[in-house]
PDB file of C-alpha atoms in Angstrom:
ATOM      1  CA  MET D 254      26.822 -23.705  11.595  1.00 87.00           C
ATOM      2  CA  ILE D 255      25.662 -20.149  10.916  1.00 93.00           C
ATOM      3  CA  ALA D 256      24.822 -20.993   7.355  1.00 94.00           C
ATOM      4  CA  LEU D 257      23.049 -24.153   8.347  1.00 95.00           C
ATOM      5  CA  ARG D 258      21.024 -22.639  10.879  1.00 96.00           C
ATOM      6  CA  SER D 259      20.090 -19.844   8.928  1.00 97.00           C
ATOM      7  CA  VAL D 260      18.893 -22.113   5.938  1.00 96.00           C
ATOM      8  CA  LEU D 261      16.927 -24.098   8.602  1.00 97.00           C
ATOM      9  CA  PHE D 262      15.403 -21.045  10.078  1.00 97.00           C
ATOM     10  CA  ASN D 263      14.435 -19.543   6.633  1.00 97.00           C
ATOM     11  CA  THR D 264      12.802 -22.695   5.667  1.00 97.00           C
ATOM     12  CA  ILE D 265      10.648 -23.011   8.948  1.00 97.00           C
ATOM     13  CA  PHE D 266       9.926 -19.250   9.020  1.00 97.00           C
ATOM     14  CA  TYR D 267       8.310 -19.180   5.568  1.00 95.00           C
ATOM     15  CA  ALA D 268       6.701 -22.583   5.849  1.00 96.00           C
ATOM     16  CA  ASN D 269       5.288 -21.390   9.371  1.00 96.00           C
ATOM     17  CA  LEU D 270       3.962 -18.192   7.569  1.00 95.00           C
ATOM     18  CA  ILE D 271       2.302 -20.088   4.649  1.00 94.00           C
ATOM     19  CA  ILE D 272       0.943 -23.115   6.506  1.00 95.00           C
ATOM     20  CA  ARG D 273      -0.632 -20.863   9.150  1.00 95.00           C
ATOM     21  CA  MET D 274      -2.360 -18.656   6.620  1.00 94.00           C
ATOM     22  CA  ILE D 275      -3.809 -21.671   4.744  1.00 95.00           C
ATOM     23  CA  VAL D 276      -4.895 -23.858   7.675  1.00 96.00           C
ATOM     24  CA  LEU D 277      -6.230 -20.876   9.901  1.00 96.00           C
ATOM     25  CA  SER D 278      -7.995 -18.895   7.168  1.00 95.00           C
ATOM     26  CA  PRO D 279     -11.548 -20.277   7.887  1.00 95.00           C
ATOM     27  CA  TYR D 280     -11.249 -19.122  11.365  1.00 95.00           C
ATOM     28  CA  TYR D 281      -9.415 -15.826  10.663  1.00 96.00           C
ATOM     29  CA  PHE D 282     -11.841 -14.797   7.934  1.00 95.00           C
ATOM     30  CA  LEU D 283     -15.026 -15.796   9.919  1.00 96.00           C
ATOM     31  CA  ALA D 284     -14.063 -14.188  13.237  1.00 96.00           C
ATOM     32  CA  PRO D 285     -14.416 -10.623  14.008  1.00 96.00           C
ATOM     33  CA  ARG D 286     -11.480  -8.527  13.072  1.00 95.00           C
ATOM     34  CA  LEU D 287     -10.116  -7.971  16.510  1.00 94.00           C
ATOM     35  CA  THR D 288     -10.504 -11.639  17.529  1.00 96.00           C
ATOM     36  CA  ALA D 289      -8.748 -12.582  14.294  1.00 96.00           C
ATOM     37  CA  TYR D 290      -5.823 -10.312  15.222  1.00 96.00           C
ATOM     38  CA  ALA D 291      -4.591 -13.070  17.780  1.00 96.00           C
ATOM     39  CA  ILE D 292      -3.460 -15.017  14.615  1.00 96.00           C
ATOM     40  CA  PRO D 293      -0.556 -12.457  13.598  1.00 96.00           C
ATOM     41  CA  LYS D 294       0.185 -11.903  17.156  1.00 96.00           C
ATOM     42  CA  ASN D 295       0.827 -15.671  17.836  1.00 97.00           C
ATOM     43  CA  TRP D 296       2.671 -15.911  14.389  1.00 97.00           C
ATOM     44  CA  ALA D 297       4.984 -13.083  15.762  1.00 97.00           C
ATOM     45  CA  ARG D 298       5.517 -14.893  18.995  1.00 98.00           C
ATOM     46  CA  SER D 299       6.307 -18.099  17.171  1.00 98.00           C
ATOM     47  CA  ASN D 300       8.927 -16.249  15.068  1.00 97.00           C
ATOM     48  CA  HIS D 301      10.576 -15.087  18.150  1.00 98.00           C
ATOM     49  CA  TRP D 302      10.750 -18.620  19.373  1.00 98.00           C
ATOM     50  CA  LEU D 303      12.145 -19.890  16.115  1.00 98.00           C
ATOM     51  CA  MET D 304      14.888 -17.123  16.203  1.00 98.00           C
ATOM     52  CA  ARG D 305      15.851 -18.018  19.731  1.00 98.00           C
ATOM     53  CA  VAL D 306      15.878 -21.837  19.282  1.00 97.00           C
ATOM     54  CA  ILE D 307      17.215 -22.162  15.977  1.00 98.00           C
ATOM     55  CA  VAL D 308      19.494 -19.061  15.337  1.00 97.00           C
ATOM     56  CA  GLY D 309      20.201 -18.179  19.002  1.00 97.00           C
ATOM     57  CA  THR D 310      19.024 -14.738  18.788  1.00 98.00           C
ATOM     58  CA  THR D 311      17.053 -13.149  21.651  1.00 98.00           C
ATOM     59  CA  PHE D 312      15.870  -9.501  22.339  1.00 98.00           C
ATOM     60  CA  GLU D 313      14.387  -7.399  25.120  1.00 97.00           C
ATOM     61  CA  ILE D 314      12.179  -4.512  25.117  1.00 97.00           C
ATOM     62  CA  GLU D 315      12.829  -1.314  26.999  1.00 97.00           C
ATOM     63  CA  GLY D 316      10.365   1.550  27.479  1.00 97.00           C
ATOM     64  CA  LEU D 317       6.912  -0.178  27.226  1.00 96.00           C
ATOM     65  CA  GLU D 318       5.748   2.249  29.766  1.00 96.00           C
ATOM     66  CA  ASN D 319       6.115   5.067  27.243  1.00 97.00           C
ATOM     67  CA  LEU D 320       3.467   3.581  25.003  1.00 96.00           C
ATOM     68  CA  PRO D 321       0.362   5.859  25.552  1.00 95.00           C
ATOM     69  CA  ASP D 322      -3.272   4.965  26.066  1.00 92.00           C
ATOM     70  CA  GLY D 323      -5.423   5.233  22.995  1.00 92.00           C
ATOM     71  CA  SER D 324      -4.247   6.146  19.576  1.00 96.00           C
ATOM     72  CA  TYR D 325      -0.715   7.252  18.498  1.00 97.00           C
ATOM     73  CA  ILE D 326       1.841   6.970  15.916  1.00 96.00           C
ATOM     74  CA  LEU D 327       4.568   4.465  16.316  1.00 97.00           C
ATOM     75  CA  ALA D 328       7.779   5.586  14.472  1.00 96.00           C
ATOM     76  CA  PRO D 329      10.443   2.776  14.589  1.00 96.00           C
ATOM     77  CA  LYS D 330      13.741   2.866  12.827  1.00 95.00           C
ATOM     78  CA  HIS D 331      13.356   0.234   9.893  1.00 93.00           C
ATOM     79  CA  GLN D 332      16.340  -2.222   9.209  1.00 94.00           C
ATOM     80  CA  SER D 333      15.063  -5.587   8.693  1.00 94.00           C
ATOM     81  CA  PHE D 334      11.962  -7.690   7.975  1.00 93.00           C
ATOM     82  CA  TRP D 335      12.058  -8.430  11.726  1.00 96.00           C
ATOM     83  CA  ASP D 336      10.762  -5.268  12.777  1.00 94.00           C
ATOM     84  CA  THR D 337       7.745  -5.327  10.566  1.00 92.00           C
ATOM     85  CA  TYR D 338       6.144  -7.859  12.797  1.00 95.00           C
ATOM     86  CA  ALA D 339       8.237  -8.048  16.182  1.00 95.00           C
ATOM     87  CA  LEU D 340       6.087  -5.720  18.059  1.00 95.00           C
ATOM     88  CA  LEU D 341       2.717  -7.148  17.265  1.00 96.00           C
ATOM     89  CA  PRO D 342       2.449  -9.034  20.539  1.00 95.00           C
ATOM     90  CA  TRP D 343       2.698  -5.749  22.548  1.00 96.00           C
ATOM     91  CA  LEU D 344       0.289  -3.420  20.441  1.00 95.00           C
ATOM     92  CA  LYS D 345      -3.468  -3.639  20.969  1.00 94.00           C
ATOM     93  CA  ASP D 346      -4.601  -2.856  17.400  1.00 95.00           C
ATOM     94  CA  PRO D 347      -2.100  -1.588  14.989  1.00 96.00           C
ATOM     95  CA  VAL D 348      -2.832  -0.238  11.561  1.00 95.00           C
ATOM     96  CA  TYR D 349      -0.269   0.009   8.772  1.00 92.00           C
ATOM     97  CA  ILE D 350       0.097   2.149   5.724  1.00 86.00           C
ATOM     98  CA  LEU D 351       1.727   0.037   3.096  1.00 85.00           C
ATOM     99  CA  LYS D 352       2.404   0.176  -0.680  1.00 83.00           C
ATOM    100  CA  ARG D 353      -0.643  -1.071  -2.490  1.00 85.00           C
ATOM    101  CA  GLU D 354       1.362  -3.725  -4.529  1.00 89.00           C
ATOM    102  CA  LEU D 355       1.541  -5.730  -1.288  1.00 86.00           C
ATOM    103  CA  MET D 356      -2.200  -6.023  -1.273  1.00 90.00           C
ATOM    104  CA  TRP D 357      -1.981  -8.018  -4.500  1.00 90.00           C
ATOM    105  CA  ILE D 358      -0.152 -11.154  -2.872  1.00 89.00           C
ATOM    106  CA  PRO D 359      -2.645 -14.045  -2.459  1.00 88.00           C
ATOM    107  CA  LEU D 360      -3.531 -14.678   1.064  1.00 89.00           C
ATOM    108  CA  PHE D 361      -1.318 -12.128   2.654  1.00 91.00           C
ATOM    109  CA  GLY D 362      -3.229  -9.156   0.844  1.00 92.00           C
ATOM    110  CA  TRP D 363      -6.496 -10.941   1.975  1.00 93.00           C
ATOM    111  CA  TYR D 364      -5.154 -11.135   5.531  1.00 94.00           C
ATOM    112  CA  ALA D 365      -4.050  -7.467   5.402  1.00 93.00           C
ATOM    113  CA  LYS D 366      -7.465  -6.272   4.241  1.00 93.00           C
ATOM    114  CA  LYS D 367      -9.164  -7.954   7.039  1.00 95.00           C
ATOM    115  CA  GLN D 368      -7.024  -5.921   9.499  1.00 94.00           C
ATOM    116  CA  ARG D 369      -8.043  -2.861   7.501  1.00 94.00           C
ATOM    117  CA  VAL D 370      -4.574  -1.709   6.547  1.00 93.00           C
ATOM    118  CA  ILE D 371      -4.276   1.363   4.349  1.00 90.00           C
ATOM    119  CA  PRO D 372      -2.843   0.733   1.019  1.00 89.00           C
ATOM    120  CA  VAL D 373      -1.215   3.623  -0.867  1.00 84.00           C
ATOM    121  CA  ASP D 374       0.504   4.276  -4.138  1.00 77.00           C
ATOM    122  CA  ARG D 375       3.894   5.618  -3.080  1.00 66.00           C
ATOM    123  CA  GLY D 376       3.844   7.920  -6.154  1.00 65.00           C
ATOM    124  CA  ALA D 377       0.491   9.383  -5.353  1.00 62.00           C
ATOM    125  CA  ARG D 378      -0.361  12.934  -4.963  1.00 64.00           C
ATOM    126  CA  GLY D 379      -3.337  15.362  -4.444  1.00 62.00           C
ATOM    127  CA  LYS D 380      -6.657  13.692  -4.041  1.00 67.00           C
ATOM    128  CA  VAL D 381      -5.217  10.090  -3.344  1.00 70.00           C
ATOM    129  CA  MET D 382      -3.089  11.210  -0.403  1.00 73.00           C
ATOM    130  CA  VAL D 383      -6.251  13.190   0.788  1.00 81.00           C
ATOM    131  CA  GLU D 384      -8.157   9.952   0.914  1.00 82.00           C
ATOM    132  CA  VAL D 385      -5.248   8.035   2.691  1.00 83.00           C
ATOM    133  CA  LEU D 386      -5.333  10.830   5.358  1.00 86.00           C
ATOM    134  CA  LYS D 387      -9.309  10.418   5.667  1.00 89.00           C
ATOM    135  CA  ARG D 388      -8.981   6.600   5.946  1.00 90.00           C
ATOM    136  CA  THR D 389      -6.060   7.101   8.678  1.00 92.00           C
ATOM    137  CA  LYS D 390      -8.271   9.243  10.743  1.00 93.00           C
ATOM    138  CA  GLU D 391     -11.340   6.852  10.530  1.00 93.00           C
ATOM    139  CA  GLU D 392      -9.060   4.030  11.917  1.00 94.00           C
ATOM    140  CA  LEU D 393      -7.557   6.066  14.493  1.00 94.00           C
ATOM    141  CA  SER D 394     -10.846   7.269  15.762  1.00 93.00           C
ATOM    142  CA  THR D 395     -11.447   3.718  17.164  1.00 92.00           C
ATOM    143  CA  GLY D 396      -8.236   3.928  19.217  1.00 93.00           C
ATOM    144  CA  ARG D 397      -5.835   1.962  16.925  1.00 96.00           C
ATOM    145  CA  GLN D 398      -1.985   2.492  16.675  1.00 96.00           C
ATOM    146  CA  LEU D 399      -0.553   3.735  13.376  1.00 96.00           C
ATOM    147  CA  ILE D 400       2.871   2.263  12.420  1.00 95.00           C
ATOM    148  CA  ILE D 401       4.943   4.638  10.395  1.00 92.00           C
ATOM    149  CA  TYR D 402       8.542   4.045   9.239  1.00 93.00           C
ATOM    150  CA  PRO D 403       9.966   7.514   9.203  1.00 93.00           C
ATOM    151  CA  GLU D 404      12.813   6.627   6.593  1.00 92.00           C
ATOM    152  CA  GLY D 405      10.317   4.917   4.450  1.00 84.00           C
ATOM    153  CA  THR D 406      12.390   1.766   3.671  1.00 87.00           C
ATOM    154  CA  ARG D 407      14.903  -0.350   5.313  1.00 91.00           C
ATOM    155  CA  ARG D 408      18.372   1.197   6.083  1.00 93.00           C
ATOM    156  CA  PRO D 409      21.415  -0.745   7.157  1.00 94.00           C
ATOM    157  CA  PRO D 410      22.600  -0.128  10.744  1.00 95.00           C
ATOM    158  CA  GLY D 411      24.714   2.828  11.117  1.00 95.00           C
ATOM    159  CA  ALA D 412      23.436   4.379   7.700  1.00 94.00           C
ATOM    160  CA  GLU D 413      23.163   8.217   7.466  1.00 92.00           C
ATOM    161  CA  PRO D 414      19.419   8.813   8.281  1.00 91.00           C
ATOM    162  CA  VAL D 415      16.979   9.829   5.313  1.00 93.00           C
ATOM    163  CA  TYR D 416      13.854  10.806   7.147  1.00 95.00           C
ATOM    164  CA  LYS D 417      10.755  11.584   5.082  1.00 92.00           C
ATOM    165  CA  TYR D 418       8.748  14.685   5.851  1.00 91.00           C
ATOM    166  CA  GLY D 419       5.412  12.787   5.632  1.00 88.00           C
ATOM    167  CA  ILE D 420       5.477  11.944   9.269  1.00 92.00           C
ATOM    168  CA  ALA D 421       5.393  15.516  10.138  1.00 94.00           C
ATOM    169  CA  ARG D 422       2.297  16.274   8.039  1.00 91.00           C
ATOM    170  CA  MET D 423       0.826  13.178   9.749  1.00 92.00           C
ATOM    171  CA  TYR D 424       1.727  14.549  13.399  1.00 95.00           C
ATOM    172  CA  ARG D 425       0.300  17.869  12.243  1.00 95.00           C
ATOM    173  CA  ASP D 426      -2.928  16.656  10.846  1.00 94.00           C
ATOM    174  CA  LEU D 427      -3.764  13.738  13.146  1.00 94.00           C
ATOM    175  CA  ALA D 428      -2.690  15.547  16.445  1.00 95.00           C
ATOM    176  CA  ILE D 429      -1.756  12.579  18.445  1.00 96.00           C
ATOM    177  CA  PRO D 430       1.436  11.583  20.071  1.00 97.00           C
ATOM    178  CA  VAL D 431       4.541  10.110  18.150  1.00 98.00           C
ATOM    179  CA  VAL D 432       6.510   7.398  19.764  1.00 98.00           C
ATOM    180  CA  PRO D 433      10.121   6.923  18.355  1.00 98.00           C
ATOM    181  CA  ILE D 434      11.718   3.527  18.526  1.00 98.00           C
ATOM    182  CA  VAL D 435      15.157   2.444  17.874  1.00 98.00           C
ATOM    183  CA  MET D 436      16.756  -0.976  17.551  1.00 97.00           C
ATOM    184  CA  HIS D 437      19.521  -2.777  15.412  1.00 97.00           C
ATOM    185  CA  PRO D 438      17.870  -6.045  14.207  1.00 97.00           C
ATOM    186  CA  GLY D 439      19.620  -5.469  11.001  1.00 96.00           C
ATOM    187  CA  LEU D 440      22.904  -6.823  12.664  1.00 97.00           C
ATOM    188  CA  PHE D 441      21.157 -10.203  13.197  1.00 97.00           C
ATOM    189  CA  TRP D 442      18.914 -10.322  10.394  1.00 97.00           C
ATOM    190  CA  PRO D 443      20.524  -8.136   7.657  1.00 94.00           C
ATOM    191  CA  ARG D 444      18.419  -6.948   4.652  1.00 89.00           C
ATOM    192  CA  ARG D 445      19.148  -8.664   1.325  1.00 87.00           C
ATOM    193  CA  SER D 446      20.787 -11.618   2.829  1.00 91.00           C
ATOM    194  CA  ILE D 447      19.782 -15.057   4.083  1.00 93.00           C
ATOM    195  CA  ARG D 448      22.234 -15.112   6.860  1.00 95.00           C
ATOM    196  CA  ARG D 449      20.834 -14.933  10.491  1.00 97.00           C
ATOM    197  CA  TYR D 450      23.317 -14.342  13.316  1.00 97.00           C
ATOM    198  CA  PRO D 451      22.884 -15.125  17.161  1.00 97.00           C
ATOM    199  CA  GLY D 452      23.111 -12.684  19.705  1.00 97.00           C
ATOM    200  CA  HIS D 453      21.150 -10.397  22.003  1.00 97.00           C
ATOM    201  CA  PHE D 454      19.847  -6.959  21.186  1.00 97.00           C
ATOM    202  CA  LYS D 455      17.362  -4.391  22.629  1.00 97.00           C
ATOM    203  CA  VAL D 456      14.389  -2.584  21.417  1.00 98.00           C
ATOM    204  CA  ARG D 457      14.294   0.857  23.074  1.00 98.00           C
ATOM    205  CA  ILE D 458      10.866   2.626  23.015  1.00 98.00           C
ATOM    206  CA  LEU D 459      11.419   6.596  23.648  1.00 98.00           C
ATOM    207  CA  PRO D 460       9.151   8.928  25.366  1.00 98.00           C
ATOM    208  CA  PRO D 461       6.417  10.062  23.245  1.00 98.00           C
ATOM    209  CA  ILE D 462       6.496  13.422  21.364  1.00 98.00           C
ATOM    210  CA  MET D 463       3.106  15.080  22.398  1.00 97.00           C
ATOM    211  CA  PRO D 464       1.194  17.041  19.675  1.00 96.00           C
ATOM    212  CA  GLY D 465       1.176  20.602  19.360  1.00 95.00           C
ATOM    213  CA  MET D 466       4.683  21.469  18.049  1.00 97.00           C
ATOM    214  CA  ASP D 467       5.253  23.099  14.738  1.00 97.00           C
ATOM    215  CA  PRO D 468       5.820  20.406  12.202  1.00 96.00           C
ATOM    216  CA  ASP D 469       9.196  21.531  11.201  1.00 97.00           C
ATOM    217  CA  ALA D 470      10.254  21.639  14.931  1.00 98.00           C
ATOM    218  CA  PHE D 471       8.820  18.296  15.319  1.00 98.00           C
ATOM    219  CA  PHE D 472      10.632  16.888  12.397  1.00 98.00           C
ATOM    220  CA  ALA D 473      13.888  18.107  13.581  1.00 97.00           C
ATOM    221  CA  HIS D 474      13.208  17.108  17.267  1.00 98.00           C
ATOM    222  CA  LEU D 475      12.324  13.511  15.968  1.00 98.00           C
ATOM    223  CA  ILE D 476      15.481  13.002  14.004  1.00 97.00           C
ATOM    224  CA  GLU D 477      17.506  14.359  16.992  1.00 97.00           C
ATOM    225  CA  VAL D 478      16.126  12.149  19.620  1.00 98.00           C
ATOM    226  CA  SER D 479      16.020   9.009  17.369  1.00 97.00           C
ATOM    227  CA  GLU D 480      19.422   9.360  16.102  1.00 97.00           C
ATOM    228  CA  ARG D 481      20.997  10.069  19.257  1.00 96.00           C
ATOM    229  CA  ALA D 482      19.267   6.951  20.897  1.00 97.00           C
ATOM    230  CA  SER D 483      20.228   4.873  17.855  1.00 97.00           C
ATOM    231  CA  ASP D 484      23.864   5.837  18.081  1.00 97.00           C
ATOM    232  CA  GLU D 485      23.915   4.963  21.745  1.00 96.00           C
ATOM    233  CA  LEU D 486      22.291   1.743  21.220  1.00 97.00           C
ATOM    234  CA  LEU D 487      24.461   0.902  18.219  1.00 97.00           C
ATOM    235  CA  LEU D 488      27.745   1.240  20.423  1.00 96.00           C
ATOM    236  CA  GLU D 489      25.928  -0.885  23.120  1.00 96.00           C
ATOM    237  CA  THR D 490      24.721  -3.738  21.011  1.00 97.00           C
ATOM    238  CA  VAL D 491      28.118  -4.145  19.113  1.00 97.00           C
ATOM    239  CA  GLU D 492      30.136  -4.199  22.490  1.00 95.00           C
ATOM    240  CA  ARG D 493      27.626  -6.864  23.670  1.00 96.00           C
ATOM    241  CA  ASN D 494      27.980  -8.868  20.376  1.00 97.00           C
ATOM    242  CA  PRO D 495      31.547  -8.558  19.130  1.00 95.00           C
ATOM    243  CA  HIS D 496      31.176 -11.612  17.025  1.00 94.00           C
ATOM    244  CA  VAL D 497      28.422 -10.149  14.718  1.00 96.00           C
ATOM    245  CA  PRO D 498      29.789  -8.958  11.259  1.00 95.00           C
ATOM    246  CA  LEU D 499      29.132  -5.198  10.654  1.00 96.00           C
ATOM    247  CA  PRO D 500      28.031  -3.820   7.401  1.00 95.00           C
ATOM    248  CA  PRO D 501      30.285  -1.021   6.140  1.00 95.00           C
ATOM    249  CA  THR D 502      27.808   1.723   7.364  1.00 96.00           C
ATOM    250  CA  ALA D 503      28.051   0.388  10.893  1.00 96.00           C
ATOM    251  CA  VAL D 504      31.733   0.390  10.848  1.00 96.00           C
ATOM    252  CA  GLU D 505      32.208   3.752   9.609  1.00 95.00           C
ATOM    253  CA  ARG D 506      29.609   5.139  12.080  1.00 96.00           C
ATOM    254  CA  LEU D 507      30.981   3.214  14.983  1.00 95.00           C
ATOM    255  CA  ALA D 508      34.455   4.677  14.214  1.00 94.00           C
ATOM    256  CA  GLU D 509      32.875   8.175  14.171  1.00 94.00           C
ATOM    257  CA  LEU D 510      31.237   7.721  17.405  1.00 93.00           C
ATOM    258  CA  ARG D 511      34.182   6.274  19.133  1.00 92.00           C
ATOM    259  CA  LYS D 512      36.399   9.223  17.959  1.00 91.00           C
ATOM    260  CA  LEU D 513      33.882  11.769  19.228  1.00 88.00           C
ATOM    261  CA  LYS D 514      33.462   9.623  22.609  1.00 82.00           C
ATOM    262  CA  ALA D 515      37.362   9.835  22.918  1.00 85.00           C
ATOM    263  CA  ALA D 516      37.498  13.561  22.215  1.00 84.00           C
ATOM    264  CA  THR D 517      34.985  14.382  24.811  1.00 81.00           C
ATOM    265  CA  ALA D 518      36.174  12.066  27.419  1.00 68.00           C
TER     266      ALA D 518
END
């Protein structure tokens, strides 16, 4: 049944995306940008409904009160395609920094350009990165929220963290709060897999890290608070969903956490 439900979900998920982009294009491109943002927000809501109804996967969000007013950097753990869109219904006006190749995808790239995302060549240095920072400051000056994945790419649940120092530079140069977010959607929507698993998990929004710290101290603090919260949530999520198959990284990390917990009990 899981295989059948997974195939059905994936088919409807991508059909939902393509049909919406085609049918709603006239409205999307003629409407003001913020008005048009309702379309991706509603698309995200429809995906949550599809996950619940077809796969049997639900989630809840803790800590919405930790989102500041105005501009801030959202720094989520990144495990799945799910977390690239999941929070859109709760964000007022987010902006992404994404690799420029995504802008070449028909329709998707046009939709992204309408929302004034910031494309970047991942190998870029020097003047190009200066221009990216300039664009970012321009977007944030209007009160937008910047979404950055501190590890840069999807990592399986329980994997040893590999944070990129770029977020510390953003924190220093933009001088706005950074809000860490931990979650384990990768247990239910694994990367590089067509399988989708039923269950329930939490998205935990942590208190913001306010501007003013030394970049090195901020970087160490971000890793420490994010990983501690991620470990706690991994234990909680697996205990609540013992049926979900675990990747080797999660099995290994859980063994370490349980051993540590037993030693300190």
